[in-house]
C-alpha positions as MATLAB code, in Angstrom:
seq = 'MNTMFKIIGDQFANFKIIRRMAKYDDRATYQSHYLGLTWEFLNPLIQIGIYYLVFGVALKRGDPMPGIPYLPWMVTGIAPWLYMNKTTLDASKSVYQQVGLVSKMKFPINVLPSIKIMGNLYSFWTMMAFAVFLMFLNHIWPTISWIQFIYYFICMIALMYSLGIFNSTVSVLVRDWQIALQSVLRMLFYMSGVLFNFVTSNFPPVLVRVLEVNPFYYIINGMRESLLSKGWVWQQPNLNLTITFWLFVFIMMTIGSYLHNKFRANFVDLI';
ca = [
      96.856  -57.603   68.090;
      97.783  -55.781   71.329;
      98.949  -59.145   72.616;
     101.172  -59.786   70.183;
     102.706  -56.364   70.578;
     103.247  -56.681   74.302;
     104.847  -60.108   73.658;
     107.312  -58.429   71.389;
     107.946  -55.466   73.840;
     108.675  -58.256   76.570;
     111.574  -59.360   74.572;
     113.005  -55.885   74.213;
     112.155  -55.351   77.981;
     113.956  -58.386   78.851;
     116.748  -58.512   76.467;
     119.531  -58.550   79.388;
     118.024  -61.492   81.099;
     117.505  -63.458   77.624;
     121.278  -62.999   76.989;
     122.448  -64.269   80.620;
     120.089  -67.253   80.525;
     121.472  -68.000   76.734;
     125.021  -67.873   77.838;
     124.382  -70.184   80.944;
     121.989  -72.585   78.800;
     124.983  -73.232   76.536;
     127.601  -73.907   79.278;
     125.001  -76.059   81.031;
     124.604  -78.051   78.065;
     128.004  -78.871   77.518;
     129.736  -78.620   81.107;
     130.148  -82.327   81.413;
     131.802  -82.846   77.910;
     135.821  -82.796   77.730;
     135.475  -80.510   74.515;
     132.662  -78.321   75.771;
     131.382  -75.464   73.793;
     133.692  -76.668   70.948;
     130.905  -79.093   69.818;
     128.679  -76.053   68.964;
     131.109  -75.638   66.361;
     132.129  -79.336   65.545;
     129.059  -80.688   64.883;
     128.204  -78.154   62.137;
     131.725  -78.570   60.508;
     131.275  -82.374   60.347;
     127.815  -81.999   58.933;
     129.152  -79.462   56.139;
     131.991  -81.979   55.489;
     129.579  -84.868   55.052;
     127.214  -83.108   52.820;
     130.076  -81.679   50.682;
     131.532  -85.028   50.041;
     128.317  -86.819   49.164;
     126.834  -83.789   46.909;
     129.884  -81.786   45.722;
     132.322  -84.706   45.142;
     130.411  -87.838   44.938;
     127.641  -86.703   42.886;
     129.896  -84.177   41.225;
     127.433  -81.303   41.120;
     128.299  -78.253   39.010;
     128.251  -74.880   40.094;
     124.661  -73.839   41.210;
     125.489  -70.299   40.234;
     127.217  -68.953   37.329;
     130.787  -68.445   38.567;
     130.212  -69.833   42.210;
     132.026  -72.759   43.176;
     129.852  -75.436   44.828;
     131.241  -75.453   48.484;
     130.932  -71.808   49.347;
     127.486  -71.795   47.714;
     126.246  -74.619   49.867;
     128.082  -73.121   53.223;
     126.216  -69.689   52.693;
     123.173  -71.896   52.596;
     123.831  -74.556   55.182;
     124.725  -71.942   58.158;
     121.446  -70.382   58.164;
     119.595  -73.972   57.768;
     121.622  -75.446   60.851;
     120.843  -72.599   62.841;
     117.123  -72.220   61.994;
     116.651  -76.309   62.221;
     118.085  -76.324   65.682;
     116.539  -73.401   67.064;
     113.140  -74.261   65.609;
     113.258  -77.416   67.610;
     115.030  -76.050   70.690;
     112.279  -73.318   71.028;
     109.516  -75.495   70.342;
     110.814  -77.396   73.589;
     111.413  -74.182   75.708;
     108.132  -73.758   77.593;
     107.873  -77.343   78.002;
     111.273  -77.816   79.574;
     111.356  -74.634   81.726;
     107.829  -73.806   82.645;
     108.233  -75.758   86.032;
     111.005  -73.498   86.996;
     109.696  -70.362   85.782;
     106.514  -70.941   87.492;
     107.538  -70.519   90.976;
     108.936  -67.012   90.134;
     107.664  -63.725   88.404;
     109.216  -64.373   85.054;
     107.876  -63.887   81.585;
     107.204  -67.266   79.928;
     107.234  -65.561   76.307;
     110.733  -64.905   76.541;
     111.716  -68.756   76.607;
     111.914  -69.115   72.903;
     114.030  -66.083   72.614;
     116.773  -67.772   75.242;
     117.202  -70.326   72.496;
     117.138  -67.992   69.614;
     120.052  -66.180   71.152;
     121.964  -69.300   72.452;
     122.036  -70.691   68.838;
     123.741  -67.706   67.741;
     127.249  -68.416   68.683;
     127.550  -71.519   66.318;
     125.613  -69.414   63.558;
     128.327  -66.715   63.391;
     131.034  -69.086   63.505;
     129.402  -70.863   60.435;
     128.947  -67.739   58.432;
     132.511  -66.585   59.248;
     133.704  -69.828   57.967;
     131.549  -69.296   54.907;
     132.984  -65.571   54.470;
     136.478  -67.474   54.664;
     135.844  -70.007   51.728;
     134.337  -67.153   49.635;
     137.802  -65.261   50.009;
     139.603  -68.435   49.135;
     137.540  -68.507   45.961;
     138.119  -64.787   44.990;
     134.619  -63.814   46.044;
     134.925  -60.361   47.520;
     132.665  -58.056   49.538;
     130.216  -55.724   47.566;
     127.395  -53.514   48.298;
     124.873  -56.274   48.227;
     126.325  -57.355   51.640;
     124.249  -54.957   53.308;
     121.198  -56.827   52.556;
     122.337  -59.554   54.783;
     121.433  -57.546   57.812;
     117.841  -57.539   56.637;
     117.804  -61.216   56.239;
     119.274  -61.635   59.310;
     116.234  -59.608   60.934;
     113.986  -61.800   58.872;
     115.172  -64.835   60.183;
     115.072  -63.736   63.850;
     111.441  -62.638   63.160;
     110.820  -66.127   61.622;
     112.463  -68.017   64.491;
     110.236  -66.291   67.262;
     106.969  -66.390   65.310;
     107.449  -70.102   64.976;
     108.913  -70.455   68.474;
     106.099  -68.823   70.367;
     103.616  -70.895   68.271;
     105.446  -74.359   68.309;
     106.315  -74.019   72.298;
     102.662  -73.525   72.927;
     101.142  -76.168   70.871;
     103.980  -78.560   71.906;
     102.646  -78.149   75.843;
      98.947  -78.696   74.271;
      99.550  -81.432   71.858;
     102.670  -83.761   72.763;
     102.872  -85.475   69.312;
     103.792  -81.918   67.917;
     107.356  -82.182   68.712;
     107.722  -85.527   66.565;
     105.692  -84.326   63.939;
     107.785  -81.018   63.685;
     111.257  -82.949   63.476;
     109.452  -84.996   60.271;
     108.381  -81.607   58.621;
     111.869  -80.128   59.240;
     113.543  -83.082   57.657;
     111.521  -82.840   54.814;
     111.848  -78.926   54.536;
     115.655  -79.556   54.599;
     115.392  -80.875   51.089;
     112.633  -78.250   49.818;
     114.774  -75.302   50.949;
     117.444  -75.248   48.243;
     120.287  -76.120   51.080;
     121.990  -78.584   49.035;
     121.041  -78.021   45.118;
     119.624  -75.004   43.574;
     116.396  -76.010   41.985;
     115.528  -72.540   40.391;
     118.782  -73.759   37.853;
     117.345  -77.286   37.752;
     115.384  -79.148   35.484;
     112.345  -78.615   37.864;
     108.997  -77.823   36.433;
     108.410  -73.841   36.732;
     105.132  -74.635   38.804;
     106.978  -76.407   41.162;
     109.744  -73.944   41.556;
     107.043  -71.258   42.467;
     105.513  -73.867   45.083;
     109.158  -74.315   46.666;
     110.024  -70.613   46.735;
     107.095  -69.589   49.225;
     108.872  -71.615   51.718;
     110.044  -68.947   54.191;
     112.955  -70.904   55.074;
     114.101  -70.684   51.198;
     113.305  -67.012   51.299;
     115.893  -66.665   53.975;
     118.630  -69.101   52.789;
     118.467  -67.936   49.000;
     118.426  -64.218   50.274;
     121.482  -64.587   51.978;
     123.099  -66.390   49.398;
     122.269  -63.652   47.033;
     123.323  -61.184   49.230;
     126.664  -62.507   50.215;
     127.240  -63.826   46.688;
     126.069  -60.603   44.920;
     123.401  -62.242   42.954;
     120.226  -60.397   43.577;
     118.510  -57.564   45.103;
     115.251  -57.855   47.701;
     113.421  -55.183   45.717;
     113.740  -57.276   42.364;
     111.154  -59.823   41.164;
     110.651  -62.564   42.026;
     112.209  -61.519   45.393;
     109.508  -58.799   45.979;
     106.323  -61.147   45.818;
     108.465  -63.441   47.952;
     109.157  -60.841   50.476;
     105.307  -59.950   50.787;
     104.799  -63.712   51.220;
     107.252  -64.346   53.750;
     106.239  -61.329   55.930;
     102.726  -62.380   55.740;
     103.573  -65.834   56.823;
     105.476  -64.150   59.753;
     102.435  -61.877   60.913;
      99.996  -64.885   60.826;
     101.953  -67.144   62.591;
     103.292  -64.551   65.151;
      99.348  -63.608   65.866;
      98.210  -67.043   66.141;
     101.036  -67.926   68.427;
     100.351  -64.715   70.728;
      96.872  -65.726   71.189;
      97.345  -69.166   71.876;
     100.318  -68.330   74.329;
      98.097  -65.733   76.102;
      95.146  -67.944   76.460;
      97.021  -71.108   77.836;
      99.989  -69.660   79.740;
      97.946  -69.595   83.072;
      97.195  -73.478   82.472;
     100.819  -74.444   81.278;
     102.071  -76.281   84.547;
      98.673  -78.112   84.772;
      98.982  -79.255   81.431;
     102.472  -80.496   81.856;
];
């Protein structure tokens, strides 16, 4: 428990370092490209266009929520998914890719996942701004429930770091973990309600309850309900899902912190 709180404290103590390295990391990634950082925003927009053509036009899906057109509903969900998918994979590789560099200096290795978490936020905010723009075009205006978005954003960051500290450590210990994680995320894409609302679909109630336990779904659905004014976090079944979500984050953070603290002195040798 003390290890977990120390690692969390390191994130706040090294916030300025995390922010500077996140900016540098983004620039270094696209420095040899003509469009540079523009690709951070073009790639998600292209994916949104493809998914909309397939699921919104070709398959002619109806309104997933009463009174909410498919496109703004989809974008408000796919924006956090694209961020969480990319951040989960990037954070899982953060220690493996940088441990050789930071091992030569006094540097808290546990902030490496946070650098990826912060670096990917630029494209996330752009996608959310695009989602709000689509909402305004469809006459969906801000309400008091929008304030819940702050809570779900905090949930998203907490989930990303708990998964980041766990996956980045396990990826060093088990090299196959990275490949397995990619496969799991591909499956979760269709199990997180990104492209269709399985709650209002003809899914068996038992299956719906199982799918709702997914922490990615909790954040995606929570952000949607907040921005589209369709629910409150303290209402059922959201309250039960909230308890389940934070229990999952706590368990992943505890295990990840323990493994990181136990093996960090051997990271260079293991790699």
